[in-house]
Amino acid sequence: GQGVRSAAVGLVLVACEHAPSALDPHGPQAAQLAWLGWFMFAVATAIFVLVMALLLYGLFRRRRTLAQPAAAGGGDTGARWVVIGGIAMPVVVLVVVLGLIIRAMPALSAPSTPANLTVEVIGYQYWWEVRYPQHGIVTANEIQIPVGQTVEFKLTSVDVIHSFWVPQLQGKMDLIPGKTNTVWLQADEPGVYRGQCAEFCGLQHAQMALLVIAQPPEQFAAWADAQRRPAVQSTDSLVQRGAQVFAREGCITCHAIRTGAGRVGGQLGPDLTHLASRRTIGAGTLDNNRGNLGGWVSNAQALKPGNKMPPQPMDGESLQALLAYLESLE
Ligand code: CUA
């Protein structure tokens, strides 16, 4: 009863989210790719059916000729079939497909309309730094964009090659160290579009996910305003103690926090100024809640082996204070 019901609820919830499928496009660039995919599938299906029909025809015809040996021969017919089916038809099909791909390429490698917003995405093993140079925002793993507008993405990497892939919005594009690749995408409808690293980059390649969150322009502007602000200065004593733990336990060596006085901290891990505003931690690995955060801080290696965050053993009181501080960073 209960189990079945919760399983059913789970299925409904899964069905409500956008499946990250390239065949479920939600933007003009992805729509081009999906159309091309369906066209090639249709052509391949037609050719398969034709070949199977000819095969059956050949099998039955052969039987008849065996029954009547005098009627054998027809070498010319065989040669004609080889020329038509083996040369002429493949040439026609491949030229048509090549033409469609050449037509799609410029459409995918240029913005459909001029882009007002630029987002820089920098690949790390195994997460994504996300910068909005026009807004002075630095965040991670979740990319908010205004719906219905072309957004320019500038992609690079600090370590190995990664690949930025949000199947419902655009094709794949590599993040290459020392090089900047540019790609444009647009979301036609508000929604959460899951993306995934699409180039093997190490142990946790499979858990290097991201979310593109498309919202109406007003909501995007409100989000950007909130992200531009420095970290909240809480007067709560537990939170203040947590901030001290953050500095004392060395979190700040790798993670930056933007305060009124500037950006303080390291560059090795995600900027945590507005950590509590994000939906997930560990690049889409876990929901952002207190339990997961506590497990992640204590021993991230148990949750995502091979990531760059070392275990942070500390006493329970310090951990509770630290979690209160992290949860205050809205
Ligand atoms: Cu990053 Cu695969």
Tab-separated table of C-alpha atoms and ligand atoms in Angstrom:
chain	number	residue	atom	x	y	z
A	1	GLY	CA	0.000	0.000	0.000
A	2	GLN	CA	2.303	2.749	1.271
A	3	GLY	CA	5.269	1.560	-0.777
A	4	VAL	CA	3.239	1.264	-3.963
A	5	ARG	CA	1.732	4.684	-3.404
A	6	SER	CA	5.063	6.382	-2.770
A	7	ALA	CA	6.496	4.602	-5.817
A	8	ALA	CA	3.551	5.909	-7.861
A	9	VAL	CA	4.062	9.433	-6.490
A	10	GLY	CA	7.754	9.114	-7.364
A	11	LEU	CA	6.883	8.138	-10.931
A	12	VAL	CA	4.511	11.082	-11.284
A	13	LEU	CA	7.209	13.450	-9.985
A	14	VAL	CA	9.755	12.026	-12.397
A	15	ALA	CA	7.262	12.356	-15.245
A	16	CYS	CA	6.629	16.013	-14.329
A	17	GLU	CA	10.293	16.945	-14.669
A	18	HIS	CA	11.621	17.458	-18.153
A	19	ALA	CA	13.357	14.270	-19.232
A	20	PRO	CA	16.795	15.364	-20.431
A	21	SER	CA	16.258	13.951	-23.910
A	22	ALA	CA	17.534	15.452	-27.144
A	23	LEU	CA	14.242	14.260	-28.680
A	24	ASP	CA	12.316	16.576	-26.336
A	25	PRO	CA	13.637	19.960	-27.542
A	26	HIS	CA	12.722	23.184	-25.727
A	27	GLY	CA	14.666	25.674	-27.793
A	28	PRO	CA	15.361	26.533	-31.443
A	29	GLN	CA	18.878	25.001	-31.505
A	30	ALA	CA	17.764	21.726	-29.944
A	31	ALA	CA	14.699	21.686	-32.228
A	32	GLN	CA	16.998	21.726	-35.297
A	33	LEU	CA	18.982	18.796	-33.933
A	34	ALA	CA	15.859	16.831	-33.009
A	35	TRP	CA	14.390	17.413	-36.466
A	36	LEU	CA	17.622	16.201	-38.067
A	37	GLY	CA	17.623	13.149	-35.805
A	38	TRP	CA	14.041	12.225	-36.696
A	39	PHE	CA	14.680	12.802	-40.419
A	40	MET	CA	17.711	10.490	-40.382
A	41	PHE	CA	15.732	7.925	-38.390
A	42	ALA	CA	12.916	8.050	-40.971
A	43	VAL	CA	15.355	7.652	-43.877
A	44	ALA	CA	17.126	4.763	-42.126
A	45	THR	CA	13.755	3.092	-41.432
A	46	ALA	CA	12.666	3.449	-45.066
A	47	ILE	CA	15.964	1.961	-46.281
A	48	PHE	CA	15.716	-0.900	-43.762
A	49	VAL	CA	12.178	-1.745	-44.888
A	50	LEU	CA	13.211	-1.588	-48.547
A	51	VAL	CA	16.245	-3.848	-48.019
A	52	MET	CA	14.171	-6.375	-46.059
A	53	ALA	CA	11.500	-6.362	-48.791
A	54	LEU	CA	14.145	-6.970	-51.467
A	55	LEU	CA	15.691	-9.714	-49.367
A	56	LEU	CA	12.336	-11.518	-49.076
A	57	TYR	CA	11.734	-11.020	-52.775
A	58	GLY	CA	15.180	-12.478	-53.520
A	59	LEU	CA	14.603	-15.490	-51.293
A	60	PHE	CA	11.300	-16.425	-52.896
A	61	ARG	CA	12.487	-15.684	-56.417
A	62	ARG	CA	15.536	-17.935	-55.882
A	63	ARG	CA	13.241	-20.778	-54.874
A	64	ARG	CA	11.255	-20.394	-58.062
A	65	THR	CA	14.394	-20.375	-60.238
A	66	LEU	CA	15.685	-23.485	-58.480
A	67	ALA	CA	12.413	-25.176	-59.328
A	68	GLN	CA	12.823	-24.096	-62.960
A	69	PRO	CA	16.598	-24.226	-63.722
A	70	ALA	CA	16.002	-23.356	-67.372
A	71	ALA	CA	14.878	-19.875	-66.366
A	72	ALA	CA	18.169	-19.059	-64.558
A	73	GLY	CA	20.494	-16.280	-65.734
A	74	GLY	CA	19.715	-12.561	-65.654
A	75	GLY	CA	23.300	-11.320	-65.009
A	76	ASP	CA	22.386	-7.890	-66.396
A	77	THR	CA	19.576	-7.488	-63.865
A	78	GLY	CA	21.989	-8.315	-61.018
A	79	ALA	CA	24.544	-5.728	-62.181
A	80	ARG	CA	21.800	-3.131	-62.522
A	81	TRP	CA	20.695	-3.765	-58.905
A	82	VAL	CA	24.272	-3.341	-57.673
A	83	VAL	CA	24.584	0.006	-59.469
A	84	ILE	CA	21.184	1.281	-58.291
A	85	GLY	CA	21.102	-0.099	-54.752
A	86	GLY	CA	24.822	-0.113	-53.990
A	87	ILE	CA	25.969	3.153	-55.576
A	88	ALA	CA	23.194	5.442	-56.813
A	89	MET	CA	20.878	5.227	-53.794
A	90	PRO	CA	23.570	5.627	-51.115
A	91	VAL	CA	25.002	8.614	-53.005
A	92	VAL	CA	21.596	10.291	-53.190
A	93	VAL	CA	20.779	9.606	-49.521
A	94	LEU	CA	24.190	10.691	-48.217
A	95	VAL	CA	24.214	13.865	-50.327
A	96	VAL	CA	20.763	14.841	-49.031
A	97	VAL	CA	21.767	14.179	-45.395
A	98	LEU	CA	25.079	16.020	-45.874
A	99	GLY	CA	23.205	18.988	-47.359
A	100	LEU	CA	20.834	19.128	-44.363
A	101	ILE	CA	23.736	18.953	-41.910
A	102	ILE	CA	25.639	21.704	-43.734
A	103	ARG	CA	22.462	23.800	-43.617
A	104	ALA	CA	22.045	23.183	-39.853
A	105	MET	CA	25.683	23.889	-38.923
A	106	PRO	CA	25.708	27.687	-39.360
A	107	ALA	CA	22.346	27.879	-37.567
A	108	LEU	CA	23.850	26.062	-34.565
A	109	SER	CA	27.176	27.921	-34.544
A	110	ALA	CA	25.670	31.415	-34.470
A	111	PRO	CA	23.046	33.060	-32.291
A	112	SER	CA	19.473	32.866	-33.637
A	113	THR	CA	18.924	36.405	-32.309
A	114	PRO	CA	21.552	38.751	-30.783
A	115	ALA	CA	22.519	37.646	-27.276
A	116	ASN	CA	22.249	40.218	-24.477
A	117	LEU	CA	23.485	37.910	-21.745
A	118	THR	CA	26.844	36.158	-21.550
A	119	VAL	CA	27.471	33.269	-19.165
A	120	GLU	CA	30.988	31.940	-18.642
A	121	VAL	CA	31.185	28.275	-17.695
A	122	ILE	CA	34.498	26.931	-16.423
A	123	GLY	CA	34.950	23.187	-16.061
A	124	TYR	CA	36.597	21.664	-12.992
A	125	GLN	CA	36.892	18.018	-11.956
A	126	TYR	CA	33.903	17.565	-11.226
A	127	TRP	CA	31.798	20.711	-11.158
A	128	TRP	CA	31.021	23.830	-13.140
A	129	GLU	CA	31.901	27.383	-12.191
A	130	VAL	CA	29.328	29.793	-13.593
A	131	ARG	CA	30.114	33.488	-14.057
A	132	TYR	CA	27.964	36.343	-15.259
A	133	PRO	CA	30.538	39.020	-16.182
A	134	GLN	CA	27.864	41.661	-16.906
A	135	HIS	CA	26.350	41.148	-13.453
A	136	GLY	CA	29.441	40.403	-11.346
A	137	ILE	CA	27.984	37.058	-10.281
A	138	VAL	CA	30.003	33.929	-9.504
A	139	THR	CA	28.116	30.748	-8.732
A	140	ALA	CA	28.281	27.036	-9.505
A	141	ASN	CA	26.433	24.166	-11.178
A	142	GLU	CA	23.153	26.037	-11.663
A	143	ILE	CA	22.703	28.430	-14.555
A	144	GLN	CA	19.740	30.764	-14.424
A	145	ILE	CA	18.711	32.276	-17.755
A	146	PRO	CA	15.812	34.434	-18.922
A	147	VAL	CA	13.306	32.454	-20.972
A	148	GLY	CA	12.815	33.261	-24.667
A	149	GLN	CA	16.173	35.035	-25.041
A	150	THR	CA	19.347	33.893	-26.745
A	151	VAL	CA	22.137	33.466	-24.197
A	152	GLU	CA	25.806	33.305	-25.137
A	153	PHE	CA	27.925	30.702	-23.323
A	154	LYS	CA	31.702	31.018	-23.189
A	155	LEU	CA	33.215	27.686	-22.192
A	156	THR	CA	36.646	26.798	-20.900
A	157	SER	CA	38.301	24.438	-18.415
A	158	VAL	CA	41.012	24.640	-15.762
A	159	ASP	CA	42.093	20.994	-15.845
A	160	VAL	CA	40.982	18.415	-18.435
A	161	ILE	CA	38.499	18.473	-21.304
A	162	HIS	CA	34.848	18.465	-20.262
A	163	SER	CA	31.787	18.842	-22.465
A	164	PHE	CA	28.765	21.049	-21.840
A	165	TRP	CA	25.572	19.272	-22.848
A	166	VAL	CA	22.010	20.303	-22.077
A	167	PRO	CA	20.196	17.926	-24.448
A	168	GLN	CA	16.863	19.770	-24.486
A	169	LEU	CA	18.501	23.081	-25.407
A	170	GLN	CA	21.630	22.552	-27.526
A	171	GLY	CA	24.165	20.049	-28.829
A	172	LYS	CA	27.431	19.254	-27.036
A	173	MET	CA	30.361	21.678	-26.842
A	174	ASP	CA	33.751	20.911	-25.318
A	175	LEU	CA	35.367	22.889	-22.495
A	176	ILE	CA	39.055	22.897	-23.374
A	177	PRO	CA	41.874	24.170	-21.117
A	178	GLY	CA	43.464	27.320	-22.565
A	179	LYS	CA	40.770	27.791	-25.197
A	180	THR	CA	37.347	29.434	-25.122
A	181	ASN	CA	34.494	27.845	-27.065
A	182	THR	CA	31.277	29.733	-27.635
A	183	VAL	CA	27.805	28.313	-27.925
A	184	TRP	CA	24.362	29.905	-27.909
A	185	LEU	CA	21.141	28.550	-26.577
A	186	GLN	CA	17.631	29.654	-25.890
A	187	ALA	CA	14.880	28.098	-23.776
A	188	ASP	CA	11.393	28.552	-25.220
A	189	GLU	CA	9.585	27.713	-21.975
A	190	PRO	CA	10.355	28.211	-18.300
A	191	GLY	CA	11.699	25.072	-16.708
A	192	VAL	CA	14.614	23.193	-15.230
A	193	TYR	CA	16.777	21.563	-17.882
A	194	ARG	CA	19.282	19.034	-16.701
A	195	GLY	CA	22.726	19.054	-18.274
A	196	GLN	CA	25.575	16.608	-18.065
A	197	CYS	CA	29.291	16.539	-18.737
A	198	ALA	CA	29.583	14.651	-22.005
A	199	GLU	CA	33.345	14.070	-22.192
A	200	PHE	CA	34.995	11.506	-19.957
A	201	CYS	CA	36.996	13.568	-17.461
A	202	GLY	CA	37.812	11.200	-14.610
A	203	LEU	CA	36.316	9.147	-11.813
A	204	GLN	CA	33.226	11.296	-11.242
A	205	HIS	CA	32.486	12.208	-14.868
A	206	ALA	CA	29.052	10.578	-14.577
A	207	GLN	CA	28.172	12.756	-11.573
A	208	MET	CA	29.161	16.048	-13.160
A	209	ALA	CA	25.694	17.402	-13.781
A	210	LEU	CA	24.277	20.906	-14.000
A	211	LEU	CA	20.903	22.573	-14.166
A	212	VAL	CA	19.818	25.291	-16.559
A	213	ILE	CA	16.887	27.102	-14.969
A	214	ALA	CA	14.902	29.260	-17.383
A	215	GLN	CA	12.574	31.828	-15.841
A	216	PRO	CA	10.621	34.889	-16.998
A	217	PRO	CA	12.953	37.916	-17.390
A	218	GLU	CA	11.590	39.690	-14.263
A	219	GLN	CA	12.303	36.638	-12.114
A	220	PHE	CA	15.747	36.281	-13.659
A	221	ALA	CA	16.466	39.949	-12.840
A	222	ALA	CA	15.345	39.402	-9.235
A	223	TRP	CA	17.580	36.346	-8.975
A	224	ALA	CA	20.539	38.292	-10.422
A	225	ASP	CA	19.957	41.138	-7.932
A	226	ALA	CA	20.022	38.686	-5.034
A	227	GLN	CA	23.157	36.927	-6.342
A	228	ARG	CA	25.020	40.219	-6.798
A	229	ARG	CA	24.673	41.020	-3.107
A	230	PRO	CA	27.422	40.034	-0.669
A	231	ALA	CA	26.817	37.202	1.777
A	232	VAL	CA	24.185	37.787	4.449
A	233	GLN	CA	25.677	38.980	7.755
A	234	SER	CA	23.647	37.179	10.378
A	235	THR	CA	23.348	38.339	13.980
A	236	ASP	CA	22.507	34.788	15.112
A	237	SER	CA	25.246	33.573	17.469
A	238	LEU	CA	25.232	29.993	16.117
A	239	VAL	CA	25.634	31.279	12.557
A	240	GLN	CA	28.441	33.596	13.645
A	241	ARG	CA	30.205	30.689	15.319
A	242	GLY	CA	29.711	28.732	12.085
A	243	ALA	CA	31.466	31.495	10.159
A	244	GLN	CA	34.433	31.139	12.511
A	245	VAL	CA	34.438	27.359	11.976
A	246	PHE	CA	34.401	27.998	8.204
A	247	ALA	CA	37.642	30.000	8.562
A	248	ARG	CA	39.245	27.833	11.250
A	249	GLU	CA	38.651	24.445	9.620
A	250	GLY	CA	40.111	25.637	6.342
A	251	CYS	CA	36.927	25.638	4.223
A	252	ILE	CA	37.935	29.127	3.158
A	253	THR	CA	41.186	27.821	1.638
A	254	CYS	CA	39.190	26.443	-1.314
A	255	HIS	CA	35.789	28.178	-1.155
A	256	ALA	CA	35.260	31.914	-1.568
A	257	ILE	CA	32.615	34.035	0.121
A	258	ARG	CA	31.860	37.544	-1.140
A	259	THR	CA	31.497	39.953	1.758
A	260	GLY	CA	31.003	43.700	1.819
A	261	ALA	CA	34.797	44.003	1.898
A	262	GLY	CA	35.359	41.843	-1.205
A	263	ARG	CA	35.798	38.251	-2.183
A	264	VAL	CA	37.582	36.212	0.477
A	265	GLY	CA	38.783	32.659	0.013
A	266	GLY	CA	40.202	30.156	-2.470
A	267	GLN	CA	39.326	29.228	-6.027
A	268	LEU	CA	39.566	25.437	-5.917
A	269	GLY	CA	35.933	24.820	-4.996
A	270	PRO	CA	32.592	26.478	-5.740
A	271	ASP	CA	31.910	30.032	-4.517
A	272	LEU	CA	29.585	29.608	-1.538
A	273	THR	CA	28.291	33.190	-1.166
A	274	HIS	CA	24.757	32.067	-2.045
A	275	LEU	CA	25.083	28.320	-1.489
A	276	ALA	CA	21.664	28.055	0.183
A	277	SER	CA	19.955	29.387	-2.959
A	278	ARG	CA	21.065	26.343	-4.965
A	279	ARG	CA	18.997	23.200	-5.378
A	280	THR	CA	21.801	20.665	-5.312
A	281	ILE	CA	25.306	20.122	-3.965
A	282	GLY	CA	28.155	18.166	-5.532
A	283	ALA	CA	27.151	19.247	-9.087
A	284	GLY	CA	23.712	17.671	-9.126
A	285	THR	CA	24.782	14.720	-6.980
A	286	LEU	CA	22.622	15.450	-3.908
A	287	ASP	CA	19.696	17.636	-2.902
A	288	ASN	CA	20.810	20.702	-0.996
A	289	ASN	CA	19.500	19.953	2.495
A	290	ARG	CA	21.014	19.908	5.964
A	291	GLY	CA	21.562	16.144	6.108
A	292	ASN	CA	23.315	15.941	2.752
A	293	LEU	CA	25.351	19.056	3.502
A	294	GLY	CA	26.497	17.574	6.818
A	295	GLY	CA	27.516	14.321	5.139
A	296	TRP	CA	29.267	16.218	2.360
A	297	VAL	CA	31.286	18.409	4.749
A	298	SER	CA	32.220	15.454	6.980
A	299	ASN	CA	33.290	13.110	4.209
A	300	ALA	CA	32.518	14.071	0.631
A	301	GLN	CA	34.714	11.182	-0.502
A	302	ALA	CA	32.066	8.711	0.700
A	303	LEU	CA	29.411	10.439	-1.418
A	304	LYS	CA	31.428	11.248	-4.538
A	305	PRO	CA	34.712	9.318	-4.420
A	306	GLY	CA	37.595	10.997	-6.189
A	307	ASN	CA	36.310	14.564	-5.962
A	308	LYS	CA	38.804	17.185	-4.774
A	309	MET	CA	37.227	17.874	-1.367
A	310	PRO	CA	39.069	16.199	1.526
A	311	PRO	CA	37.150	14.884	4.561
A	312	GLN	CA	36.645	17.503	7.309
A	313	PRO	CA	36.320	15.643	10.589
A	314	MET	CA	35.143	17.983	13.389
A	315	ASP	CA	33.203	17.802	16.610
A	316	GLY	CA	29.410	17.762	16.446
A	317	GLU	CA	28.990	21.244	17.880
A	318	SER	CA	31.293	22.808	15.304
A	319	LEU	CA	29.566	20.900	12.500
A	320	GLN	CA	26.117	22.102	13.610
A	321	ALA	CA	27.368	25.704	13.741
A	322	LEU	CA	28.991	25.352	10.328
A	323	LEU	CA	25.782	23.918	8.820
A	324	ALA	CA	23.751	26.772	10.324
A	325	TYR	CA	26.194	29.198	8.697
A	326	LEU	CA	26.090	27.444	5.297
A	327	GLU	CA	22.284	27.391	5.388
A	328	SER	CA	22.247	31.128	6.133
A	329	LEU	CA	24.023	31.862	2.827
A	330	GLU	CA	20.860	32.507	0.811
B	1	CUA	CU1	33.635	16.624	-16.753
B	1	CUA	CU2	33.137	14.530	-17.774
